[in-house]
Coordinates of C-alpha atoms and ligand atoms in Angstrom, one line a residue:
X1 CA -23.9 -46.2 12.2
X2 CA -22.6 -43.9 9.0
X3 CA -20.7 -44.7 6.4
X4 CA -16.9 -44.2 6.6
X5 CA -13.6 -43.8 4.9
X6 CA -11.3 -45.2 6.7
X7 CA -13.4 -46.8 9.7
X8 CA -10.6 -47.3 12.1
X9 CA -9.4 -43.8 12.4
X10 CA -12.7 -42.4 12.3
X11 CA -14.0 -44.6 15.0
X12 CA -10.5 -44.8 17.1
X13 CA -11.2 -45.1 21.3
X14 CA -10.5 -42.1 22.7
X15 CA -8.2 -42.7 24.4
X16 CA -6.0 -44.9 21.7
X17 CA -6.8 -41.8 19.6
X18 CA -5.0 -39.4 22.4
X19 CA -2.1 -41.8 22.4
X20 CA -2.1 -41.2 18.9
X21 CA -1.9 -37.5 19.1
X22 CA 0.3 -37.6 21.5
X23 CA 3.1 -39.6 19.6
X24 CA 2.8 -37.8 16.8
X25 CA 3.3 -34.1 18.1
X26 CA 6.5 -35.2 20.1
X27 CA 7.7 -36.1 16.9
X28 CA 6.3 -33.0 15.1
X29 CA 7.9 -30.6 17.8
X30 CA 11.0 -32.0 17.0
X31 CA 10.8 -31.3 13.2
X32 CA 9.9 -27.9 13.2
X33 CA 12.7 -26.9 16.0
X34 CA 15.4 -28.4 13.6
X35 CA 14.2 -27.4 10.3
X36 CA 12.6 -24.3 11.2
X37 CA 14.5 -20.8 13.1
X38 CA 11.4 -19.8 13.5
X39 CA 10.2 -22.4 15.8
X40 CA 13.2 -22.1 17.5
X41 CA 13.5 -18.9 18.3
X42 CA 9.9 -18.9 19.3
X43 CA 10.0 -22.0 21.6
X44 CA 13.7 -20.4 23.1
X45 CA 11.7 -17.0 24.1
X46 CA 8.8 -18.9 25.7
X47 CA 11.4 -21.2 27.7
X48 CA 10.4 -24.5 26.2
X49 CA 12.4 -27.5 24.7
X50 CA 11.4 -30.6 22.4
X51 CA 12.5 -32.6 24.9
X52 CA 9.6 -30.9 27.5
X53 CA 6.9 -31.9 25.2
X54 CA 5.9 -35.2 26.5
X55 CA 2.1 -35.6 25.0
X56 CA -0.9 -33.8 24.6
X57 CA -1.0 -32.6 28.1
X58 CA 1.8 -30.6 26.8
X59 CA 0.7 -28.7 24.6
X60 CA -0.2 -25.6 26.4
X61 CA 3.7 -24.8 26.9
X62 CA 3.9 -23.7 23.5
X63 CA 3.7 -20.1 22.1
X64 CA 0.8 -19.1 19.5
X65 CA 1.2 -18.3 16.1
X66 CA -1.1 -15.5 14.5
X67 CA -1.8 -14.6 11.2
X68 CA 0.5 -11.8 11.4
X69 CA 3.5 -14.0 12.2
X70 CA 2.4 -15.8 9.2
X71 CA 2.8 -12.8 7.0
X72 CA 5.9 -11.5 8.5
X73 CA 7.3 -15.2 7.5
X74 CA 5.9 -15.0 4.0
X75 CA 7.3 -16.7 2.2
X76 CA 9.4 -19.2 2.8
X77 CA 10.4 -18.4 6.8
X78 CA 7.8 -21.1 8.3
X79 CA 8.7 -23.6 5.6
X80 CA 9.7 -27.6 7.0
X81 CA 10.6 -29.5 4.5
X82 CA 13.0 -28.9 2.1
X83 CA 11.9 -27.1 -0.8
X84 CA 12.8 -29.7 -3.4
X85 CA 10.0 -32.2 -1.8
X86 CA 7.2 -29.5 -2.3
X87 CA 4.8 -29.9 -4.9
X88 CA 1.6 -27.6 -4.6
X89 CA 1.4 -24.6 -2.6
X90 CA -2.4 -22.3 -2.5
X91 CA -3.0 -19.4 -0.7
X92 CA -5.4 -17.2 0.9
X93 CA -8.0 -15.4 -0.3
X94 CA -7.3 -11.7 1.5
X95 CA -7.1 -8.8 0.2
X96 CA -5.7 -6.9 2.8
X97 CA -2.2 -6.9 3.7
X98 CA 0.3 -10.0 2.1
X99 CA -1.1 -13.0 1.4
X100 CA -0.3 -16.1 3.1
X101 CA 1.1 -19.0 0.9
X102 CA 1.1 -22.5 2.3
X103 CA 3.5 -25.5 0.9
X104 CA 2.6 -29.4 0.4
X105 CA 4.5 -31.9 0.0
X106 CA 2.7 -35.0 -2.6
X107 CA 2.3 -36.8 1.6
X108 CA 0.8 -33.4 2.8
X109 CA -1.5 -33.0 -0.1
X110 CA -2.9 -37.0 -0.3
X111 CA -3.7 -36.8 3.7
X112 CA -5.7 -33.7 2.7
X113 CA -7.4 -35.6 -0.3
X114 CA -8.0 -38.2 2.5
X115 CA -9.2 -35.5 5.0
X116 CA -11.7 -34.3 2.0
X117 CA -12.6 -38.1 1.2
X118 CA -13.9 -38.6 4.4
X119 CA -16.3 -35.7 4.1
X120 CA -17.4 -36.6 1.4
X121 CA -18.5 -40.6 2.2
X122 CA -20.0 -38.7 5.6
X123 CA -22.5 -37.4 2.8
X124 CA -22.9 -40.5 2.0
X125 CA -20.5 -40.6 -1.3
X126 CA -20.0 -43.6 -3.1
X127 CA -17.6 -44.4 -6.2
X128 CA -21.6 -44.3 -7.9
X129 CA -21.8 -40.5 -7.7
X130 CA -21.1 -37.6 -9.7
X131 CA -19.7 -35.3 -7.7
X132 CA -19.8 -31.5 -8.8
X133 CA -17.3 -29.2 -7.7
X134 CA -18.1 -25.7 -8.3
X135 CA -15.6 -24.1 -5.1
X136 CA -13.0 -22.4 -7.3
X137 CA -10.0 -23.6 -8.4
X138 CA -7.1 -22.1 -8.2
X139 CA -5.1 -20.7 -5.2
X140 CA -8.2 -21.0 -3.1
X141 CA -8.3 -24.5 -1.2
X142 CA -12.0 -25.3 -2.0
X143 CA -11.7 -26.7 -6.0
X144 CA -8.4 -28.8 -5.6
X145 CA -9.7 -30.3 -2.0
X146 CA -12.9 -31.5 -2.4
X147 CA -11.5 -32.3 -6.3
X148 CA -9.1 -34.9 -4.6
X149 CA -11.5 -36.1 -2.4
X150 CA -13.9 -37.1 -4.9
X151 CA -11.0 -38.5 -6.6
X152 CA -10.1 -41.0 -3.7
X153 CA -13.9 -41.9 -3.1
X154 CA -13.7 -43.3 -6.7
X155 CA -16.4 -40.4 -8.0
X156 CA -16.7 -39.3 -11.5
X157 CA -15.4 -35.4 -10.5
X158 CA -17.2 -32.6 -12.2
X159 CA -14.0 -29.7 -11.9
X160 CA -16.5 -27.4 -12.7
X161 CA -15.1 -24.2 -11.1
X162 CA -17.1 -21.1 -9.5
X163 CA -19.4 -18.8 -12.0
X164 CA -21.0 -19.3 -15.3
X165 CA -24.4 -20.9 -13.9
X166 CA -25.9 -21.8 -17.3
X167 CA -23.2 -24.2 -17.6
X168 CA -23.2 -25.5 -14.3
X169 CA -26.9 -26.2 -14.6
X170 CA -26.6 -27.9 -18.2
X171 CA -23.8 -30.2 -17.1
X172 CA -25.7 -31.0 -13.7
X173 CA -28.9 -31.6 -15.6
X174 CA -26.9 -34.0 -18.7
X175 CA -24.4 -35.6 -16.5
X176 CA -27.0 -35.7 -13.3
X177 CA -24.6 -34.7 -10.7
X178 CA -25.7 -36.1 -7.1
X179 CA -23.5 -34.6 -4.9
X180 CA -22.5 -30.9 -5.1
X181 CA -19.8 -29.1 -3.3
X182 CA -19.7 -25.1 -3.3
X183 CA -20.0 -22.1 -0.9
X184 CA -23.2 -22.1 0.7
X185 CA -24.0 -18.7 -0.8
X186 CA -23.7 -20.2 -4.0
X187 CA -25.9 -22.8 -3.5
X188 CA -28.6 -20.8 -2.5
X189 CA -28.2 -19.2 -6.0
X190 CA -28.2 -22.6 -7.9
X191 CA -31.3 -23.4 -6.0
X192 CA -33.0 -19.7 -7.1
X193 CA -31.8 -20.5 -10.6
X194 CA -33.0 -24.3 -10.3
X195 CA -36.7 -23.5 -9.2
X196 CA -36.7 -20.6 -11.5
X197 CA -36.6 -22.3 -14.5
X198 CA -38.3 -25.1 -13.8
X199 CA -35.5 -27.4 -13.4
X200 CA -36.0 -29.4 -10.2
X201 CA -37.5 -32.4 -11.7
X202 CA -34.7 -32.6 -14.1
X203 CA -31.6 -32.6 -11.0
X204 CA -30.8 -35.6 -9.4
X205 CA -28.8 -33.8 -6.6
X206 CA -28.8 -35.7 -2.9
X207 CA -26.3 -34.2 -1.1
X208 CA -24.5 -30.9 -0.8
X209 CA -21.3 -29.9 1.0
X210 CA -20.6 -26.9 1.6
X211 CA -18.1 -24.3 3.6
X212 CA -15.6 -21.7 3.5
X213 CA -18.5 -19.2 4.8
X214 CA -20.6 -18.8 7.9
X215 CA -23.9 -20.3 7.3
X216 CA -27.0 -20.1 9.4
X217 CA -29.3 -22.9 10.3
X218 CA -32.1 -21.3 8.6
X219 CA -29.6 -20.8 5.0
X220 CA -29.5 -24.6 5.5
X221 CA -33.2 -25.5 5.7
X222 CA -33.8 -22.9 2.4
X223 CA -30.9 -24.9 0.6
X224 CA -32.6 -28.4 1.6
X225 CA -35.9 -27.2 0.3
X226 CA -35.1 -25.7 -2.8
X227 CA -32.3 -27.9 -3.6
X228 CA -34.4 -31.2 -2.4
X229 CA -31.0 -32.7 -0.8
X230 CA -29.6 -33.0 2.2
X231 CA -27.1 -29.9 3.0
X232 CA -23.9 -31.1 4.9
X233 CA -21.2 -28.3 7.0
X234 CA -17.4 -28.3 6.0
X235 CA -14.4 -26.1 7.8
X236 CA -11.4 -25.4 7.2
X237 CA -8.7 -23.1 6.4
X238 CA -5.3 -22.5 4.0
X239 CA -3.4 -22.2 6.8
X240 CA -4.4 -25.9 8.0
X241 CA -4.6 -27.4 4.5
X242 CA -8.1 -26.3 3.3
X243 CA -11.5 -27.8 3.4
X244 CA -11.7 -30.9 5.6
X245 CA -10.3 -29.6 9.1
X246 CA -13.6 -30.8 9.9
X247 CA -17.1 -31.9 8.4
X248 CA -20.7 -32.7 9.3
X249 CA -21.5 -36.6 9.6
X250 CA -25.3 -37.7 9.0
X251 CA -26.4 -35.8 12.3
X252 CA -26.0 -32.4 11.3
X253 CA -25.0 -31.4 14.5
X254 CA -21.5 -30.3 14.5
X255 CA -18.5 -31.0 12.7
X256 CA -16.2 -33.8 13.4
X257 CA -12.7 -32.5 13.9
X258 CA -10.1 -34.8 11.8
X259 CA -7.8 -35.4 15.3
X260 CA -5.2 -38.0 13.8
X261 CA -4.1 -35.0 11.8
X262 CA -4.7 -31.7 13.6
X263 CA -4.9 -31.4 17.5
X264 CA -8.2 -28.5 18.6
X265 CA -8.1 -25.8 21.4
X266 CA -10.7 -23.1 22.2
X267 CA -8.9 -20.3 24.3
X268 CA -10.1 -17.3 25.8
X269 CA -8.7 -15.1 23.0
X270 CA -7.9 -12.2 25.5
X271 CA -5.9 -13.9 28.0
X272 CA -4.6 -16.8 25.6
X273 CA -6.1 -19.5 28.2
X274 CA -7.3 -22.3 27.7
X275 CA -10.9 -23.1 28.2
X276 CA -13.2 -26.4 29.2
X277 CA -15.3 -28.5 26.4
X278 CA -18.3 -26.6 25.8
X279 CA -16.8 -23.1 26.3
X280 CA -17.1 -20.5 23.5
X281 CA -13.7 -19.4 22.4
X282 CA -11.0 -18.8 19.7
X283 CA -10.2 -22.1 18.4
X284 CA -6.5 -23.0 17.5
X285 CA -5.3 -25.7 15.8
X286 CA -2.2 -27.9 16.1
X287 CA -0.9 -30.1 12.8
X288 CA 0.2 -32.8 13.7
X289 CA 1.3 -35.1 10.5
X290 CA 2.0 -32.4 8.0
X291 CA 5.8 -32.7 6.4
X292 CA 6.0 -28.9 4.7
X293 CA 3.6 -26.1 6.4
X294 CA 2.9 -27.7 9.8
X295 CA 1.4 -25.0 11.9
X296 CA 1.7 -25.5 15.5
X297 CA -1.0 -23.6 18.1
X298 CA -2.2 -21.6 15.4
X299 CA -5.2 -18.8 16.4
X300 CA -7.7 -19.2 13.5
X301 CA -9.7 -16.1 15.1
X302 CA -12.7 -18.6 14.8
X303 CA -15.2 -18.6 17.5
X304 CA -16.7 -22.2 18.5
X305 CA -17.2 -24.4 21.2
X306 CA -16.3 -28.2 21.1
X307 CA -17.6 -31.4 22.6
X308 CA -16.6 -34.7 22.9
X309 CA -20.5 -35.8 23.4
X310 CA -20.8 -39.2 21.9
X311 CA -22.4 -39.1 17.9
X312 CA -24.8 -41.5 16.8
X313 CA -22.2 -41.8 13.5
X314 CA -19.8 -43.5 15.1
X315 CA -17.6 -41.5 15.0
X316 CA -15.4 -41.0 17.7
X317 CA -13.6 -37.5 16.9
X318 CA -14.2 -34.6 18.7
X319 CA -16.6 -32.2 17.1
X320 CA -17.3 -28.6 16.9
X321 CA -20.1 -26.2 16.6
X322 CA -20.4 -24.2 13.1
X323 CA -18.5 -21.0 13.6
X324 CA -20.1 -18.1 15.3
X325 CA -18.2 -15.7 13.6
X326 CA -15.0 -14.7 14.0
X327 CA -13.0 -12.4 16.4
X328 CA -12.2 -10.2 13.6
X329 CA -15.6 -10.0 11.6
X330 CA -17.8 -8.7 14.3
X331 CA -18.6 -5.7 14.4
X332 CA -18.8 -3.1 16.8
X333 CA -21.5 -0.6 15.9
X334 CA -22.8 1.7 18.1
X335 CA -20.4 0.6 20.7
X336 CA -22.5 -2.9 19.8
X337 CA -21.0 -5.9 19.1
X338 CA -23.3 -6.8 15.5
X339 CA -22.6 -10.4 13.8
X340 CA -23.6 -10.5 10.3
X341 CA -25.0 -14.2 11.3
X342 CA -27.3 -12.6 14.2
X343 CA -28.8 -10.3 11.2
X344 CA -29.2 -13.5 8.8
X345 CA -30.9 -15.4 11.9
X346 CA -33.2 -12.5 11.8
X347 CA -33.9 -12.1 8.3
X348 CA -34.7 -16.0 7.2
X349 CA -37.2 -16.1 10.5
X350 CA -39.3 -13.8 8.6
X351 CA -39.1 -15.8 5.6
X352 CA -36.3 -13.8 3.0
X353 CA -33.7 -15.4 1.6
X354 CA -29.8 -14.7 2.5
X355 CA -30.1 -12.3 -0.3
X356 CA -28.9 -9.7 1.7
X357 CA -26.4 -7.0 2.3
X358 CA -25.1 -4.7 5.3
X359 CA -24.3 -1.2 5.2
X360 CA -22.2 0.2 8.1
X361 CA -20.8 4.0 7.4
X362 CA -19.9 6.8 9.9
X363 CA -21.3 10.2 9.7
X364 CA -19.7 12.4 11.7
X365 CA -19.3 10.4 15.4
X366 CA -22.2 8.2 15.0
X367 CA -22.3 4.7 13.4
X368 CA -24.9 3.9 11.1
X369 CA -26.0 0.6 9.8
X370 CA -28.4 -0.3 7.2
X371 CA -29.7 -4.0 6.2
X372 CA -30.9 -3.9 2.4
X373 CA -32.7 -7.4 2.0
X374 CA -34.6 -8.6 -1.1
X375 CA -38.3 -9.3 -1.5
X376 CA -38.7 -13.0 -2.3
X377 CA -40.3 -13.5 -5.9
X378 CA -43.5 -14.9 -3.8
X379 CA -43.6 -11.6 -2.0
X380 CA -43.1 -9.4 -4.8
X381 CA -45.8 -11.3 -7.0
X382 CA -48.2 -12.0 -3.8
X383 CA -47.7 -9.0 -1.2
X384 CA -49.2 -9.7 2.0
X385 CA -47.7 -6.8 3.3
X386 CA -46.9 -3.4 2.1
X387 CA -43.3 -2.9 2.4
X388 CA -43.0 -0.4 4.9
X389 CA -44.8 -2.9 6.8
X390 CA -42.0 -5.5 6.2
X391 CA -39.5 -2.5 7.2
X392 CA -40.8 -2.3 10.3
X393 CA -41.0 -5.6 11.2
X394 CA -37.9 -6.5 10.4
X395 CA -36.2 -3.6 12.1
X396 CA -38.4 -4.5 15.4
X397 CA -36.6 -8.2 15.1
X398 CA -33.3 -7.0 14.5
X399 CA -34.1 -4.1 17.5
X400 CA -34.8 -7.5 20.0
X401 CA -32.0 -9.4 18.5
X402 CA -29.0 -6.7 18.8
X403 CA -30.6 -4.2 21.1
X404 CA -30.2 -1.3 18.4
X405 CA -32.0 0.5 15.7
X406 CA -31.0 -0.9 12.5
X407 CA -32.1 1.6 9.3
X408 CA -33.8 -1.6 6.5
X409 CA -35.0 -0.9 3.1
X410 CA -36.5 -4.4 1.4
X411 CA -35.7 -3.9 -2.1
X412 CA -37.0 -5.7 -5.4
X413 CA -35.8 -9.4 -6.6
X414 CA -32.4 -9.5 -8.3
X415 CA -30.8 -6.2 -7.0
X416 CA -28.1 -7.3 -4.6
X417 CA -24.9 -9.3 -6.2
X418 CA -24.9 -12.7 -6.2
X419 CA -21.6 -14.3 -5.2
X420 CA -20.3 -17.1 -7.0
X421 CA -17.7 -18.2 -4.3
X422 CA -18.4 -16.3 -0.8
X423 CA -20.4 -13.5 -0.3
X424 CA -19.4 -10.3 0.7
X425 CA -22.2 -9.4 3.0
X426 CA -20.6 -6.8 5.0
X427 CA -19.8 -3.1 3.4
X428 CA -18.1 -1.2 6.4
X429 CA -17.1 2.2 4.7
X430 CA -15.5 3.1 7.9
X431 CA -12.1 1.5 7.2
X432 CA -11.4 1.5 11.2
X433 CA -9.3 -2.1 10.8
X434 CA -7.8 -1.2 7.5
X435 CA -4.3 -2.3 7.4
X436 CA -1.8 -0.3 6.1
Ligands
DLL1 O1 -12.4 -21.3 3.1 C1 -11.4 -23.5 3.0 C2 -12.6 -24.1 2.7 C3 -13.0 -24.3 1.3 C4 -13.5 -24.6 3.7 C5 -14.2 -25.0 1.0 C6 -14.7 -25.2 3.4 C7 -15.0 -25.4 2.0 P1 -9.9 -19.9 3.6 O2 -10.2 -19.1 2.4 O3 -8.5 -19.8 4.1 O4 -10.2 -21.4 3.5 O5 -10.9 -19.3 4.7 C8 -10.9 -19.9 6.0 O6 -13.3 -19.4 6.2 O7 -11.1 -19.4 9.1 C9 -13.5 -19.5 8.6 O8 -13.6 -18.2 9.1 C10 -14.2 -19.5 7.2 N1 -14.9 -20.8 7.1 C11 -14.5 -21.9 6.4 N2 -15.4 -22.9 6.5 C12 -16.4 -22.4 7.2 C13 -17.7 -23.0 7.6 C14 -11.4 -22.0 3.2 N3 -18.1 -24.2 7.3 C15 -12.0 -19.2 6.8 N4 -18.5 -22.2 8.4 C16 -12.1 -19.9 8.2 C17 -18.1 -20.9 8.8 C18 -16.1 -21.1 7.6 N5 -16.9 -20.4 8.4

């Protein structure tokens, strides 16, 4: 059994916790069809009433919102409450097209802090830890979220904000931080910078949680190791509130959806259908207790599965598989669908770290793509292998993992950017999605 937050939501019966749900999205129907035109105009077109939503087993009759809708309503169009009961509002992190801004009220943002809370005691947080938040603060989610959570656990909060790692290495060191929250990216940085100057006896780091970025299994073992703590998963988005949608529990094996507050789907993201437990699909979340920015059936373009398969936590709450990737950061090169996280897989089998980067460019009509990786310090100080030896290997694994030729060059230690809040491992000069 884990440790938990509020134990009687997070261990709920099924079934009470369906009743639950089911209560409260009557209820949350009906406040977005009176406050919002939006919602009304929507549910009117699609044929559906407040008074047809009975329960869960509802659901399905109401129309999607995408993130276009989003930004056709920016900013105040999909707003609930009434402006004067807002207090916070953050926004996304996009740089194409407008930005979406989502609104809190002080109830929206303390079931968030709550939603982050839990995470955090998952990784086994206690009021006794120092808890280092280096997401970035700001308009992005990740700082204030995981901020309040370690507030409402009772932890001494480190707001330490992305960048500078000289200073976040000092403070960790004097204060001896033991929990650390921060892209995943990031932390395989600290971990570089940690090992490299001969810090790791002087860290007193348990537990890591970290998001906002797909992540491979293999990124987490290299975290665990060079790090020395245990590495926990945590999804979520603006649109839904931020960090905390969902989190890993003590099994590392999918993340427990927070279902009092946000109802899952995975639908076939063609057709719009919905699909069994266990199928891989667009997942789309319903809010179910937020007052100002309560998004109902909203596509997230992230591809999961979910299962309700019992966890040795305790918990009772539906979880889902890490992200796959989403709809819209695959890539289709040479009329081949590519993820970046098939090309990670690849790379951290054969020992690199996710210091990596991907090249995608047309030249005339033909795609090409080219993975740039960095040598290891072990492998630049001890070669094994020459590095057109490495080349080839690497672009036989990728061959038998995507079925085309990938073009790899392994370059030296230290020459590909190191994020400080998620990594940009994709550079697709072809601009065929660009927005206008
Ligand atoms: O990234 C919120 C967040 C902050 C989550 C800190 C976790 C930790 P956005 O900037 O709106 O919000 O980006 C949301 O990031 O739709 C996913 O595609 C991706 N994402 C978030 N968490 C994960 C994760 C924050 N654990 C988008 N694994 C989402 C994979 C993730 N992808």
């Amino acid at each position: 059994m884990g440790n938990y937050y509020q134990p009687e939501i997070e261990t709920m019966p099924v079934e009470q916790l369906k009743a639950l749900q089911s209560e409260r999205l009557v209820a949350q129907v009906k406040h977005v069809y009176e406050n919002v035109e939006f919602y009304r105009n929507r549910m009117e077109e699609a044929g559906v009433k407040p008074e047809d939503i009975h329960g869960i087993e509802d659901l399905h009759k109401l129309p999607f919102i995408t993130k276009d809708d989003l930004r056709d309503q920016y900013p105040y169009g999909l707003l609930a409450a009434p402006l004067s009961e807002c207090v916070r509002i953050q926004s996304t992190s996009g740089t194409t097209g407008r930005r979406v801004v989502a609104f809190y009220t002080q109830e929206d943002v303390d079931l968030w802090d709550e939603c982050c809370a839990r995470a955090i005691v998952a990784a086994g947080g206690t009021k006794e830890d120092v808890c280092h938040v280096c997401y970035g603060y700001g308009l992005f989610t990740g700082g204030p979220g995981l901020n309040g959570g370690s507030h409402k656990v009772g932890c001494l909060t480190l707001p330490m904000s992305s960048g500078n790692t000289e200073r976040q290495l000092q403070f960790m060191t004097d204060l001896g931080s033991t929990i650390i929250c921060c892209t995943p990216s990031y932390a395989a940085n600290l971990g570089e910078a940690i090992n490299e100057r001969g810090l790791r006896d002087k860290i007193k780091l348990k537990a890591g949680i970290f998001g906002a970025e797909p992540w491979t299994e293999e990124m987490r073992h290299n975290i665990e190791d060079s790090l020395g703590i245990k590495a926990y998963d945590i999804y979520g988005l603006t649109e839904i509130s931020g960090p905390g949608v969902s989190f890993e529990c003590e099994e590392q094996a999918g993340m427990h959806i927070q279902e009092d507050h946000f109802i899952p789907e995975i639908i076939n993201p063609d057709t719009g259908e919905v699909l069994p437990e266990g199928e891989v699909g667009e997942l789309v979340f319903t809010c179910i207790t937020k007052k100002a920015f309560p998004l109902l059936r909203y596509r997230t373009r992230d591809l999961c599965y979910l299962t309700r398969k019992k966890c040795s936590c305790g918990r009772t709450h539906i979880r889902m598989h890490k992200p796959m990737g989403r709809s819209d950061d695959m890539m289709v090169v040479k009329g081949v669908n590519v993820w970046p996280s098939q090309i990670e897989a690849v790379l951290l089998n054969q020992g690199y770290q996710a210091n990596y980067q991907i090249l995608v460019d047309r030249i005339g009509n033909n795609d090409t793509i080219e993975v740039q990786v960095e040598l290891t310090p072990e492998m630049a100080e001890t070669p094994t292998l020459t590095v057109e030896q490495r080349e080839k290997k690497i672009v036989a694994g990728l061959k038998s993992m995507l079925g085309i030729k990938v073009d790899v060059k392994v370059v030296e230690p230290k020459t590909i950017t190191r994020s400080e809040g998620k990594a940009v491992r994709v550079i697709d000069k072809r601009n065929l999605y660009r927005q206008a």
